[in-house]
């Protein structure tokens, strides 16, 4: 019998369990789990970045059956004497690339860690360099403003219902078992298979946004394999709702965050740059709502042929821009150009809204959220919910409560994991007070579920994704100290 004691938690593993774990590791290696690293550093990215491919089962119930591949990347510690393990960077989404995030954040993260870790990330199934699937959707159905089910100008959802059904049927017809395998549960299993391939008994991790849910589920299922665990911008882990609940919460998240943009857009210093939208912060909200309503009635031709600036495109652009202060100038320019009385002035649509998603990106965008949990509600109940949500939260105009392809999806293969306070006390959460995507009240639900396993650092700031992202030195120090020393605040902390 083998015993692991960590932070007051004692895990007793039987000899059979230990043997099973060793067998799983051997199986991973035999099935191609061993990693062959090659240099993949790119201009502007970390100089020491390497890449590899990991082979994992399509279906873990049939580990010897069909396999899929995962793109993996790492930045090795340049101080072997300081190295203490591997830090996994878990991306958000669902649908974000871990390899890309490591390219973008790896240099800054390596500097913060001081050689304490090899930094590793992978593209989840369906993303980037990993095995992907296709729903074979028409281009119009792959536009983000349509995949996100914005209601019509009058609040009607008939078109959303028809489109959601059409997307679900196309994905069922064309996506196959690969698309059905896109789930949080499989991402957690893939993460543990990567741990085995790396030869690590334990992992540390930094999960952001949706990555916090993946991280929390991993820590719930494999507590003995977690070292120092950071959850950055968490959502409510309620297993009855998960992604459906996260979407609903974004209405309040936008309301919490918008005052930051309003204050920025009305500040006198915006005048010199030609970006001031109003003389007072309280005037920015009615300005934006009024403009969206006018664009509902009369869309404005943009610089992208065939893709006008509609009210819903403006609302989606607003939602995207609320993630970070650095996006505020671009949103202000879009609003100003849409208000210009000269009809020859054509607004420039923001990246992500100026062309349809690729078919592979569209498939992963809907795949995980629909495979994870059964979305509840009849068409009639969605109509009522949208009407109520539009009245309560006009900035998001009913989107968070609307129907999606998940309402017409095949039942999930397994139930979501319930996050509990059973496990090692080695989790540090960091959360913005004004987060448009994972609002603070939802993060508190994750904090309550984890109990004494976690400590929470609250950051009095707006935006989504706090560590090394939004410029709060206090929050950054808390996370860096925990990852480097293992020391958490004695109790939940606040960063002003």
Tab-separated table of C-alpha atoms in Angstrom:
chain	number	residue	atom	x	y	z
A	1	UNK	CA	0.000	0.000	0.000
A	2	UNK	CA	1.327	3.436	-0.971
A	3	UNK	CA	0.402	6.625	0.888
A	4	UNK	CA	0.779	10.204	-0.319
A	5	UNK	CA	0.399	12.955	2.287
A	6	UNK	CA	-0.008	16.536	1.031
A	7	UNK	CA	-1.330	19.579	2.884
A	8	UNK	CA	-3.390	17.579	5.302
A	9	UNK	CA	-4.805	15.239	2.640
A	10	UNK	CA	-3.887	11.578	2.871
A	11	UNK	CA	-4.540	9.464	-0.206
A	12	UNK	CA	-4.271	5.715	0.238
A	13	UNK	CA	-3.757	3.766	-2.976
A	14	UNK	CA	-4.061	0.036	-3.071
A	15	UNK	CA	-1.374	-2.091	-4.693
A	16	UNK	CA	-3.833	-2.783	-7.513
A	17	UNK	CA	-4.350	0.925	-8.099
A	18	UNK	CA	-0.600	1.519	-8.210
A	19	UNK	CA	-0.183	-1.340	-10.666
A	20	UNK	CA	-2.998	0.051	-12.818
A	21	UNK	CA	-1.305	3.436	-12.902
A	22	UNK	CA	2.010	1.911	-13.950
A	23	UNK	CA	0.234	-0.113	-16.617
A	24	UNK	CA	-1.470	3.022	-17.962
A	25	UNK	CA	1.900	4.771	-18.215
A	26	UNK	CA	3.430	1.817	-20.047
A	27	UNK	CA	0.423	1.672	-22.369
A	28	UNK	CA	0.770	5.382	-23.163
A	29	UNK	CA	4.388	4.903	-24.157
A	30	UNK	CA	3.667	1.815	-26.216
A	31	UNK	CA	0.813	3.574	-28.022
A	32	UNK	CA	3.000	6.458	-29.090
A	33	UNK	CA	2.884	8.461	-25.868
A	34	UNK	CA	6.634	9.083	-26.030
A	35	UNK	CA	7.358	12.591	-27.306
A	36	UNK	CA	9.900	13.492	-29.996
A	37	UNK	CA	10.730	17.182	-29.696
A	38	UNK	CA	11.772	19.443	-32.558
A	39	UNK	CA	12.573	23.143	-32.605
A	40	UNK	CA	9.557	25.268	-33.582
A	41	UNK	CA	10.562	28.733	-32.399
A	42	UNK	CA	9.016	31.502	-34.479
A	43	UNK	CA	10.019	35.096	-35.001
A	44	UNK	CA	8.703	37.169	-32.114
A	45	UNK	CA	8.071	34.095	-29.980
A	46	UNK	CA	10.104	32.329	-27.287
A	47	UNK	CA	13.547	31.340	-28.570
A	48	UNK	CA	13.544	27.914	-26.918
A	49	UNK	CA	10.090	26.721	-27.970
A	50	UNK	CA	9.873	23.083	-29.061
A	51	UNK	CA	7.001	21.051	-30.504
A	52	UNK	CA	5.942	17.401	-30.535
A	53	UNK	CA	2.929	15.232	-31.292
A	54	UNK	CA	1.125	13.081	-28.730
A	55	UNK	CA	-1.089	10.184	-29.794
A	56	UNK	CA	-4.134	9.456	-27.615
A	57	UNK	CA	-7.194	7.214	-27.934
A	58	UNK	CA	-10.208	8.597	-29.745
A	59	UNK	CA	-12.275	6.738	-27.154
A	60	UNK	CA	-10.671	5.964	-23.808
A	61	UNK	CA	-13.134	3.108	-23.435
A	62	UNK	CA	-11.269	1.482	-26.320
A	63	UNK	CA	-7.633	2.498	-25.719
A	64	UNK	CA	-6.304	0.201	-28.417
A	65	UNK	CA	-8.711	1.471	-31.069
A	66	UNK	CA	-8.619	4.527	-33.292
A	67	UNK	CA	-6.155	7.228	-32.197
A	68	UNK	CA	-6.082	11.005	-32.580
A	69	UNK	CA	-3.098	13.332	-32.409
A	70	UNK	CA	-2.447	16.351	-30.203
A	71	UNK	CA	-0.003	19.150	-30.961
A	72	UNK	CA	2.221	19.753	-27.928
A	73	UNK	CA	4.700	22.527	-27.219
A	74	UNK	CA	7.165	23.324	-24.453
A	75	UNK	CA	9.771	25.805	-23.308
A	76	UNK	CA	12.338	23.994	-21.208
A	77	UNK	CA	13.778	25.515	-18.091
A	78	UNK	CA	17.143	27.138	-18.772
A	79	UNK	CA	18.168	26.675	-15.135
A	80	UNK	CA	18.328	22.943	-14.369
A	81	UNK	CA	19.418	23.623	-10.794
A	82	UNK	CA	16.213	25.602	-10.195
A	83	UNK	CA	13.805	23.289	-12.032
A	84	UNK	CA	11.145	21.676	-9.881
A	85	UNK	CA	8.738	20.250	-12.462
A	86	UNK	CA	6.370	21.000	-15.340
A	87	UNK	CA	3.867	23.838	-15.468
A	88	UNK	CA	0.967	23.113	-17.816
A	89	UNK	CA	-0.641	26.112	-19.543
A	90	UNK	CA	-4.328	25.216	-20.060
A	91	UNK	CA	-6.029	27.447	-22.657
A	92	UNK	CA	-9.546	28.863	-22.623
A	93	UNK	CA	-12.327	28.618	-25.146
A	94	UNK	CA	-13.480	25.950	-25.656
A	95	UNK	CA	-11.484	26.181	-28.842
A	96	UNK	CA	-8.359	28.132	-27.904
A	97	UNK	CA	-4.869	26.901	-28.792
A	98	UNK	CA	-2.499	26.017	-25.986
A	99	UNK	CA	0.454	26.039	-28.389
A	100	UNK	CA	-0.421	29.561	-29.504
A	101	UNK	CA	-0.903	30.740	-25.924
A	102	UNK	CA	2.534	29.397	-25.002
A	103	UNK	CA	3.982	31.268	-27.979
A	104	UNK	CA	2.296	34.472	-26.821
A	105	UNK	CA	2.841	34.231	-23.059
A	106	UNK	CA	5.756	31.832	-22.762
A	107	UNK	CA	8.573	34.384	-22.623
A	108	UNK	CA	6.867	36.449	-19.911
A	109	UNK	CA	5.883	33.336	-17.969
A	110	UNK	CA	9.395	31.890	-18.173
A	111	UNK	CA	10.826	35.130	-16.797
A	112	UNK	CA	8.359	35.074	-13.902
A	113	UNK	CA	9.126	31.436	-13.079
A	114	UNK	CA	12.904	31.890	-12.997
A	115	UNK	CA	13.608	28.439	-14.379
A	116	UNK	CA	11.381	26.624	-11.874
A	117	UNK	CA	9.446	24.796	-14.594
A	118	UNK	CA	9.399	23.428	-18.062
A	119	UNK	CA	6.402	25.229	-19.583
A	120	UNK	CA	4.119	22.916	-21.585
A	121	UNK	CA	0.834	23.329	-23.467
A	122	UNK	CA	-1.167	21.435	-26.057
A	123	UNK	CA	-3.881	22.098	-28.576
A	124	UNK	CA	-7.015	20.277	-27.404
A	125	UNK	CA	-8.835	17.986	-29.804
A	126	UNK	CA	-10.362	20.007	-32.601
A	127	UNK	CA	-7.920	22.900	-32.267
A	128	UNK	CA	-4.952	24.092	-34.299
A	129	UNK	CA	-2.390	21.388	-34.961
A	130	UNK	CA	-4.370	18.609	-33.280
A	131	UNK	CA	-6.889	16.281	-34.925
A	132	UNK	CA	-9.889	18.295	-36.088
A	133	UNK	CA	-13.420	17.674	-37.320
A	134	UNK	CA	-15.738	19.390	-39.778
A	135	UNK	CA	-19.474	20.047	-39.715
A	136	UNK	CA	-19.408	21.207	-43.373
A	137	UNK	CA	-21.367	24.350	-42.524
A	138	UNK	CA	-22.243	27.070	-45.009
A	139	UNK	CA	-20.138	30.211	-44.645
A	140	UNK	CA	-23.007	32.263	-43.225
A	141	UNK	CA	-23.549	29.718	-40.453
A	142	UNK	CA	-19.857	30.010	-39.564
A	143	UNK	CA	-19.985	33.734	-38.829
A	144	UNK	CA	-19.420	34.307	-35.129
A	145	UNK	CA	-22.430	36.607	-34.921
A	146	UNK	CA	-24.586	33.688	-36.130
A	147	UNK	CA	-22.916	30.870	-34.218
A	148	UNK	CA	-23.576	32.930	-31.077
A	149	UNK	CA	-27.378	33.063	-31.703
A	150	UNK	CA	-28.071	36.780	-31.414
A	151	UNK	CA	-31.861	37.347	-31.554
A	152	UNK	CA	-33.432	39.336	-34.359
A	153	UNK	CA	-33.905	43.101	-34.053
A	154	UNK	CA	-37.416	42.600	-32.679
A	155	UNK	CA	-36.260	39.912	-30.234
A	156	UNK	CA	-37.594	37.038	-32.298
A	157	UNK	CA	-35.671	33.762	-32.295
A	158	UNK	CA	-37.276	31.895	-35.220
A	159	UNK	CA	-34.147	32.300	-37.334
A	160	UNK	CA	-31.977	31.213	-34.391
A	161	UNK	CA	-34.078	28.079	-33.941
A	162	UNK	CA	-33.817	27.155	-37.620
A	163	UNK	CA	-30.081	27.864	-37.748
A	164	UNK	CA	-29.382	25.965	-34.514
A	165	UNK	CA	-31.250	22.928	-35.791
A	166	UNK	CA	-29.446	23.128	-39.136
A	167	UNK	CA	-26.008	23.357	-37.484
A	168	UNK	CA	-26.720	20.474	-35.109
A	169	UNK	CA	-27.920	18.256	-37.952
A	170	UNK	CA	-24.885	19.113	-40.102
A	171	UNK	CA	-22.494	18.358	-37.239
A	172	UNK	CA	-24.227	15.035	-36.538
A	173	UNK	CA	-24.075	14.144	-40.225
A	174	UNK	CA	-20.487	15.191	-40.920
A	175	UNK	CA	-18.552	15.419	-37.650
A	176	UNK	CA	-18.381	11.719	-36.857
A	177	UNK	CA	-16.902	10.209	-33.722
A	178	UNK	CA	-14.025	12.671	-33.720
A	179	UNK	CA	-16.429	15.577	-33.148
A	180	UNK	CA	-18.301	13.522	-30.540
A	181	UNK	CA	-15.000	13.105	-28.674
A	182	UNK	CA	-14.581	16.871	-28.169
A	183	UNK	CA	-15.409	17.177	-24.468
A	184	UNK	CA	-13.989	18.503	-21.233
A	185	UNK	CA	-13.813	14.961	-19.873
A	186	UNK	CA	-11.590	13.864	-22.754
A	187	UNK	CA	-9.437	16.973	-22.494
A	188	UNK	CA	-8.801	16.046	-18.858
A	189	UNK	CA	-7.897	12.487	-19.876
A	190	UNK	CA	-5.637	13.826	-22.631
A	191	UNK	CA	-3.945	16.088	-20.103
A	192	UNK	CA	-3.182	13.128	-17.878
A	193	UNK	CA	-1.891	11.118	-20.829
A	194	UNK	CA	0.442	14.025	-21.583
A	195	UNK	CA	1.610	13.998	-17.971
A	196	UNK	CA	2.528	10.342	-18.381
A	197	UNK	CA	4.343	10.977	-21.669
A	198	UNK	CA	6.358	13.738	-19.988
A	199	UNK	CA	7.391	11.311	-17.266
A	200	UNK	CA	5.986	13.504	-14.480
A	201	UNK	CA	4.375	12.130	-11.313
A	202	UNK	CA	2.648	15.472	-10.786
A	203	UNK	CA	1.869	18.609	-12.744
A	204	UNK	CA	1.502	22.241	-11.823
A	205	UNK	CA	-0.911	24.235	-13.956
A	206	UNK	CA	-2.163	27.676	-14.954
A	207	UNK	CA	-5.646	27.421	-16.427
A	208	UNK	CA	-7.406	30.475	-17.853
A	209	UNK	CA	-11.154	30.953	-18.471
A	210	UNK	CA	-12.590	27.638	-19.729
A	211	UNK	CA	-9.178	26.211	-18.832
A	212	UNK	CA	-10.057	26.732	-15.168
A	213	UNK	CA	-12.912	24.251	-15.547
A	214	UNK	CA	-10.612	21.719	-17.215
A	215	UNK	CA	-8.115	22.331	-14.415
A	216	UNK	CA	-10.730	21.969	-11.692
A	217	UNK	CA	-12.031	18.714	-13.170
A	218	UNK	CA	-8.476	17.360	-13.429
A	219	UNK	CA	-7.790	18.265	-9.796
A	220	UNK	CA	-11.056	16.589	-8.801
A	221	UNK	CA	-10.336	13.354	-10.680
A	222	UNK	CA	-6.576	13.172	-10.090
A	223	UNK	CA	-5.809	15.078	-6.864
A	224	UNK	CA	-2.684	13.021	-6.202
A	225	UNK	CA	-1.249	14.173	-9.555
A	226	UNK	CA	-1.601	17.920	-8.939
A	227	UNK	CA	1.138	20.089	-7.504
A	228	UNK	CA	0.537	23.872	-7.619
A	229	UNK	CA	-2.717	24.739	-9.346
A	230	UNK	CA	-3.793	28.210	-10.550
A	231	UNK	CA	-7.342	28.895	-11.775
A	232	UNK	CA	-7.506	32.281	-13.506
A	233	UNK	CA	-11.017	33.648	-14.244
A	234	UNK	CA	-13.326	30.821	-13.195
A	235	UNK	CA	-16.995	30.199	-13.911
A	236	UNK	CA	-19.769	28.491	-11.972
A	237	UNK	CA	-19.003	24.730	-12.056
A	238	UNK	CA	-22.648	23.657	-11.457
A	239	UNK	CA	-22.676	20.210	-13.148
A	240	UNK	CA	-26.335	20.539	-14.108
A	241	UNK	CA	-25.586	23.520	-16.339
A	242	UNK	CA	-21.862	24.202	-16.887
A	243	UNK	CA	-21.610	25.841	-20.357
A	244	UNK	CA	-25.302	26.744	-20.513
A	245	UNK	CA	-24.940	28.484	-17.176
A	246	UNK	CA	-21.745	30.215	-18.258
A	247	UNK	CA	-23.527	31.674	-21.259
A	248	UNK	CA	-26.440	32.919	-19.162
A	249	UNK	CA	-24.067	34.622	-16.726
A	250	UNK	CA	-22.441	36.703	-19.470
A	251	UNK	CA	-25.406	39.097	-19.491
A	252	UNK	CA	-24.581	40.262	-15.996
A	253	UNK	CA	-20.874	40.133	-16.784
A	254	UNK	CA	-21.280	42.686	-19.573
A	255	UNK	CA	-23.262	44.956	-17.245
A	256	UNK	CA	-20.528	44.714	-14.607
A	257	UNK	CA	-17.771	45.543	-17.073
A	258	UNK	CA	-19.335	48.202	-19.334
A	259	UNK	CA	-18.845	51.114	-16.877
A	260	UNK	CA	-15.079	50.693	-17.296
A	261	UNK	CA	-15.404	51.285	-21.032
A	262	UNK	CA	-17.834	54.159	-20.477
A	263	UNK	CA	-15.420	55.911	-18.111
A	264	UNK	CA	-12.559	55.402	-20.562
A	265	UNK	CA	-14.579	56.643	-23.559
A	266	UNK	CA	-15.717	59.803	-21.750
A	267	UNK	CA	-12.346	60.730	-20.252
A	268	UNK	CA	-11.020	64.131	-21.438
A	269	UNK	CA	-7.699	62.571	-22.479
A	270	UNK	CA	-9.536	60.672	-25.250
A	271	UNK	CA	-10.155	64.027	-26.974
A	272	UNK	CA	-6.632	64.421	-28.310
A	273	UNK	CA	-6.761	61.005	-29.981
A	274	UNK	CA	-10.201	61.677	-31.434
A	275	UNK	CA	-11.715	58.775	-29.497
A	276	UNK	CA	-13.948	60.524	-26.983
A	277	UNK	CA	-17.527	59.297	-27.347
A	278	UNK	CA	-19.295	61.534	-24.819
A	279	UNK	CA	-18.693	64.260	-22.271
A	280	UNK	CA	-19.975	62.109	-19.402
A	281	UNK	CA	-19.559	58.407	-18.679
A	282	UNK	CA	-23.303	58.007	-18.084
A	283	UNK	CA	-23.996	59.094	-21.653
A	284	UNK	CA	-21.965	56.305	-23.282
A	285	UNK	CA	-24.405	53.482	-22.594
A	286	UNK	CA	-27.455	55.133	-24.218
A	287	UNK	CA	-25.223	56.186	-27.120
A	288	UNK	CA	-24.141	52.586	-27.763
A	289	UNK	CA	-27.640	51.164	-27.302
A	290	UNK	CA	-29.127	53.789	-29.594
A	291	UNK	CA	-26.517	53.136	-32.275
A	292	UNK	CA	-27.126	49.377	-32.117
A	293	UNK	CA	-30.868	49.970	-32.528
A	294	UNK	CA	-30.288	52.172	-35.591
A	295	UNK	CA	-28.006	49.537	-37.103
A	296	UNK	CA	-30.735	46.949	-36.474
A	297	UNK	CA	-32.995	49.003	-38.712
A	298	UNK	CA	-30.389	50.099	-41.241
A	299	UNK	CA	-27.115	48.118	-41.316
A	300	UNK	CA	-24.104	50.067	-42.502
A	301	UNK	CA	-21.846	48.862	-45.307
A	302	UNK	CA	-18.416	47.947	-43.961
A	303	UNK	CA	-15.045	47.596	-45.628
A	304	UNK	CA	-15.697	43.826	-45.846
A	305	UNK	CA	-17.854	43.086	-48.906
A	306	UNK	CA	-21.034	41.230	-48.043
A	307	UNK	CA	-20.595	41.694	-44.278
A	308	UNK	CA	-22.358	44.872	-43.112
A	309	UNK	CA	-22.142	46.353	-39.647
A	310	UNK	CA	-25.437	45.361	-38.043
A	311	UNK	CA	-26.686	45.992	-34.544
A	312	UNK	CA	-25.708	42.474	-33.533
A	313	UNK	CA	-22.241	42.768	-35.052
A	314	UNK	CA	-21.755	45.905	-32.963
A	315	UNK	CA	-22.994	44.089	-29.852
A	316	UNK	CA	-20.611	41.194	-30.513
A	317	UNK	CA	-17.746	43.638	-31.070
A	318	UNK	CA	-18.594	45.257	-27.737
A	319	UNK	CA	-18.605	41.920	-25.949
A	320	UNK	CA	-15.214	41.028	-27.438
A	321	UNK	CA	-13.699	44.400	-26.556
A	322	UNK	CA	-14.759	44.198	-22.913
A	323	UNK	CA	-12.236	41.397	-22.347
A	324	UNK	CA	-9.313	43.814	-22.135
A	325	UNK	CA	-8.714	47.544	-21.895
A	326	UNK	CA	-6.337	47.399	-24.862
A	327	UNK	CA	-9.336	46.728	-27.125
A	328	UNK	CA	-11.180	49.909	-26.100
A	329	UNK	CA	-9.628	52.183	-28.772
A	330	UNK	CA	-10.655	49.830	-31.576
A	331	UNK	CA	-14.226	49.686	-30.283
A	332	UNK	CA	-14.365	53.480	-30.021
A	333	UNK	CA	-13.194	53.821	-33.629
A	334	UNK	CA	-15.866	51.382	-34.762
A	335	UNK	CA	-18.574	53.336	-32.929
A	336	UNK	CA	-17.367	56.684	-34.283
A	337	UNK	CA	-17.194	55.452	-37.866
A	338	UNK	CA	-20.685	53.960	-37.567
A	339	UNK	CA	-21.964	57.356	-36.412
A	340	UNK	CA	-20.261	59.297	-39.195
A	341	UNK	CA	-22.905	61.126	-41.286
A	342	UNK	CA	-20.815	60.684	-44.432
A	343	UNK	CA	-22.178	57.533	-46.131
A	344	UNK	CA	-18.829	57.048	-47.849
A	345	UNK	CA	-17.237	56.236	-44.473
A	346	UNK	CA	-17.229	52.469	-44.056
A	347	UNK	CA	-16.547	50.956	-40.640
A	348	UNK	CA	-13.765	48.376	-40.384
A	349	UNK	CA	-15.050	45.211	-38.738
A	350	UNK	CA	-12.829	43.876	-35.931
A	351	UNK	CA	-10.784	40.708	-36.452
A	352	UNK	CA	-12.933	37.652	-35.874
A	353	UNK	CA	-16.034	39.409	-37.167
A	354	UNK	CA	-14.700	40.319	-40.610
A	355	UNK	CA	-14.887	36.791	-42.038
A	356	UNK	CA	-16.470	33.431	-41.245
A	357	UNK	CA	-14.666	31.000	-38.976
A	358	UNK	CA	-12.998	28.042	-40.625
A	359	UNK	CA	-15.156	24.939	-40.633
A	360	UNK	CA	-12.827	23.300	-38.109
A	361	UNK	CA	-13.020	26.292	-35.759
A	362	UNK	CA	-16.810	26.347	-36.050
A	363	UNK	CA	-16.959	22.652	-35.158
A	364	UNK	CA	-14.915	23.052	-31.978
A	365	UNK	CA	-16.823	26.230	-31.043
A	366	UNK	CA	-20.064	24.275	-30.735
A	367	UNK	CA	-18.693	20.771	-30.160
A	368	UNK	CA	-17.445	20.896	-26.578
A	369	UNK	CA	-20.267	22.992	-25.174
A	370	UNK	CA	-22.852	20.639	-26.687
A	371	UNK	CA	-21.042	17.397	-25.823
A	372	UNK	CA	-20.458	18.334	-22.182
A	373	UNK	CA	-24.018	18.682	-20.891
A	374	UNK	CA	-27.628	18.414	-22.011
A	375	UNK	CA	-29.008	21.908	-22.646
A	376	UNK	CA	-32.444	22.193	-21.123
A	377	UNK	CA	-35.545	24.051	-22.267
A	378	UNK	CA	-38.172	23.997	-24.976
A	379	UNK	CA	-38.259	26.466	-27.849
A	380	UNK	CA	-41.060	28.298	-26.087
A	381	UNK	CA	-39.031	28.534	-22.865
A	382	UNK	CA	-36.139	30.090	-24.804
A	383	UNK	CA	-38.503	32.673	-26.292
A	384	UNK	CA	-39.610	33.679	-22.804
A	385	UNK	CA	-36.049	33.691	-21.455
A	386	UNK	CA	-34.787	35.853	-24.320
A	387	UNK	CA	-37.579	38.395	-23.823
A	388	UNK	CA	-36.822	38.661	-20.113
A	389	UNK	CA	-33.072	38.838	-20.644
A	390	UNK	CA	-33.363	41.566	-23.294
A	391	UNK	CA	-35.354	43.688	-20.882
A	392	UNK	CA	-32.970	43.141	-17.971
A	393	UNK	CA	-29.691	43.303	-19.893
A	394	UNK	CA	-30.027	45.297	-23.136
A	395	UNK	CA	-26.260	45.350	-23.770
A	396	UNK	CA	-26.379	41.636	-24.623
A	397	UNK	CA	-29.904	41.787	-26.108
A	398	UNK	CA	-30.986	38.267	-25.150
A	399	UNK	CA	-27.969	36.384	-26.555
A	400	UNK	CA	-26.976	34.711	-23.252
A	401	UNK	CA	-30.451	33.195	-22.806
A	402	UNK	CA	-30.982	32.152	-26.417
A	403	UNK	CA	-31.260	28.747	-28.028
A	404	UNK	CA	-28.130	27.128	-29.521
A	405	UNK	CA	-27.334	24.025	-31.579
A	406	UNK	CA	-26.917	22.220	-28.256
A	407	UNK	CA	-30.710	22.130	-27.912
A	408	UNK	CA	-30.823	19.739	-30.896
A	409	UNK	CA	-27.681	17.764	-30.054
A	410	UNK	CA	-27.295	14.097	-29.253
A	411	UNK	CA	-27.297	13.416	-25.503
A	412	UNK	CA	-23.844	13.711	-23.880
A	413	UNK	CA	-21.851	10.495	-23.479
A	414	UNK	CA	-21.218	11.153	-19.777
A	415	UNK	CA	-22.266	13.493	-17.008
A	416	UNK	CA	-20.144	16.480	-15.950
A	417	UNK	CA	-17.906	16.117	-12.908
A	418	UNK	CA	-19.050	17.694	-9.664
A	419	UNK	CA	-16.336	19.914	-8.172
A	420	UNK	CA	-16.011	19.420	-4.405
A	421	UNK	CA	-13.783	20.324	-1.461
A	422	UNK	CA	-12.288	16.819	-1.391
A	423	UNK	CA	-8.655	16.948	-2.487
A	424	UNK	CA	-5.348	18.614	-1.870
A	425	UNK	CA	-5.315	22.177	-0.530
A	426	UNK	CA	-3.114	23.465	-3.343
A	427	UNK	CA	-5.308	25.698	-5.543
A	428	UNK	CA	-4.988	29.463	-5.985
A	429	UNK	CA	-7.800	31.294	-7.756
A	430	UNK	CA	-7.514	34.794	-9.200
A	431	UNK	CA	-10.627	36.642	-10.350
A	432	UNK	CA	-11.520	40.086	-11.669
A	433	UNK	CA	-14.355	41.949	-9.993
A	434	UNK	CA	-15.653	43.037	-13.415
A	435	UNK	CA	-15.209	40.155	-15.807
A	436	UNK	CA	-17.477	40.173	-18.898
A	437	UNK	CA	-17.095	36.445	-19.623
A	438	UNK	CA	-16.754	34.743	-16.228
A	439	UNK	CA	-18.342	37.260	-13.868
A	440	UNK	CA	-17.249	37.485	-10.263
A	441	UNK	CA	-20.397	35.958	-8.787
A	442	UNK	CA	-19.801	32.839	-10.899
A	443	UNK	CA	-16.192	32.664	-9.752
A	444	UNK	CA	-17.437	32.720	-6.167
A	445	UNK	CA	-19.436	29.564	-6.954
A	446	UNK	CA	-16.198	27.821	-7.925
A	447	UNK	CA	-14.554	29.152	-4.760
A	448	UNK	CA	-17.406	27.787	-2.619
A	449	UNK	CA	-17.290	24.401	-4.343
A	450	UNK	CA	-13.551	24.032	-3.685
A	451	UNK	CA	-13.792	25.050	-0.035
A	452	UNK	CA	-10.496	24.825	1.849
A	453	UNK	CA	-8.764	23.418	-1.202
A	454	UNK	CA	-8.510	26.957	-2.584
A	455	UNK	CA	-7.655	30.549	-1.810
A	456	UNK	CA	-9.053	33.413	-3.894
A	457	UNK	CA	-7.233	36.582	-4.934
A	458	UNK	CA	-9.837	39.180	-5.943
A	459	UNK	CA	-8.601	41.879	-8.310
A	460	UNK	CA	-10.454	45.211	-8.329
A	461	UNK	CA	-10.151	45.581	-12.059
A	462	UNK	CA	-12.050	44.873	-15.241
A	463	UNK	CA	-11.292	42.348	-17.934
A	464	UNK	CA	-10.995	38.628	-18.525
A	465	UNK	CA	-7.836	36.703	-17.676
A	466	UNK	CA	-5.819	38.343	-14.910
A	467	UNK	CA	-2.357	36.828	-14.597
A	468	UNK	CA	0.200	38.530	-16.870
A	469	UNK	CA	-2.679	39.985	-18.873
A	470	UNK	CA	-4.301	43.044	-17.372
A	471	UNK	CA	-1.494	44.819	-15.590
A	472	UNK	CA	-2.340	44.275	-11.932
A	473	UNK	CA	1.018	43.928	-10.189
A	474	UNK	CA	-0.520	42.767	-6.901
A	475	UNK	CA	-2.362	39.889	-8.537
A	476	UNK	CA	0.660	38.937	-10.632
A	477	UNK	CA	2.870	38.840	-7.537
A	478	UNK	CA	0.454	36.549	-5.697
A	479	UNK	CA	0.332	34.034	-8.546
A	480	UNK	CA	4.086	34.119	-9.195
A	481	UNK	CA	4.878	33.655	-5.508
A	482	UNK	CA	2.553	30.673	-5.262
A	483	UNK	CA	3.956	28.945	-8.345
A	484	UNK	CA	7.561	29.560	-7.310
A	485	UNK	CA	7.345	28.970	-3.557
A	486	UNK	CA	4.077	27.138	-2.973
A	487	UNK	CA	2.990	29.795	-0.491
A	488	UNK	CA	-0.612	30.980	-0.792
A	489	UNK	CA	-2.288	33.796	1.130
A	490	UNK	CA	-3.444	32.520	4.541
A	491	UNK	CA	-6.960	33.609	3.611
A	492	UNK	CA	-8.698	35.037	0.563
A	493	UNK	CA	-6.945	38.233	-0.516
A	494	UNK	CA	-7.827	41.477	-2.265
A	495	UNK	CA	-5.812	43.454	-4.811
A	496	UNK	CA	-6.922	47.061	-5.288
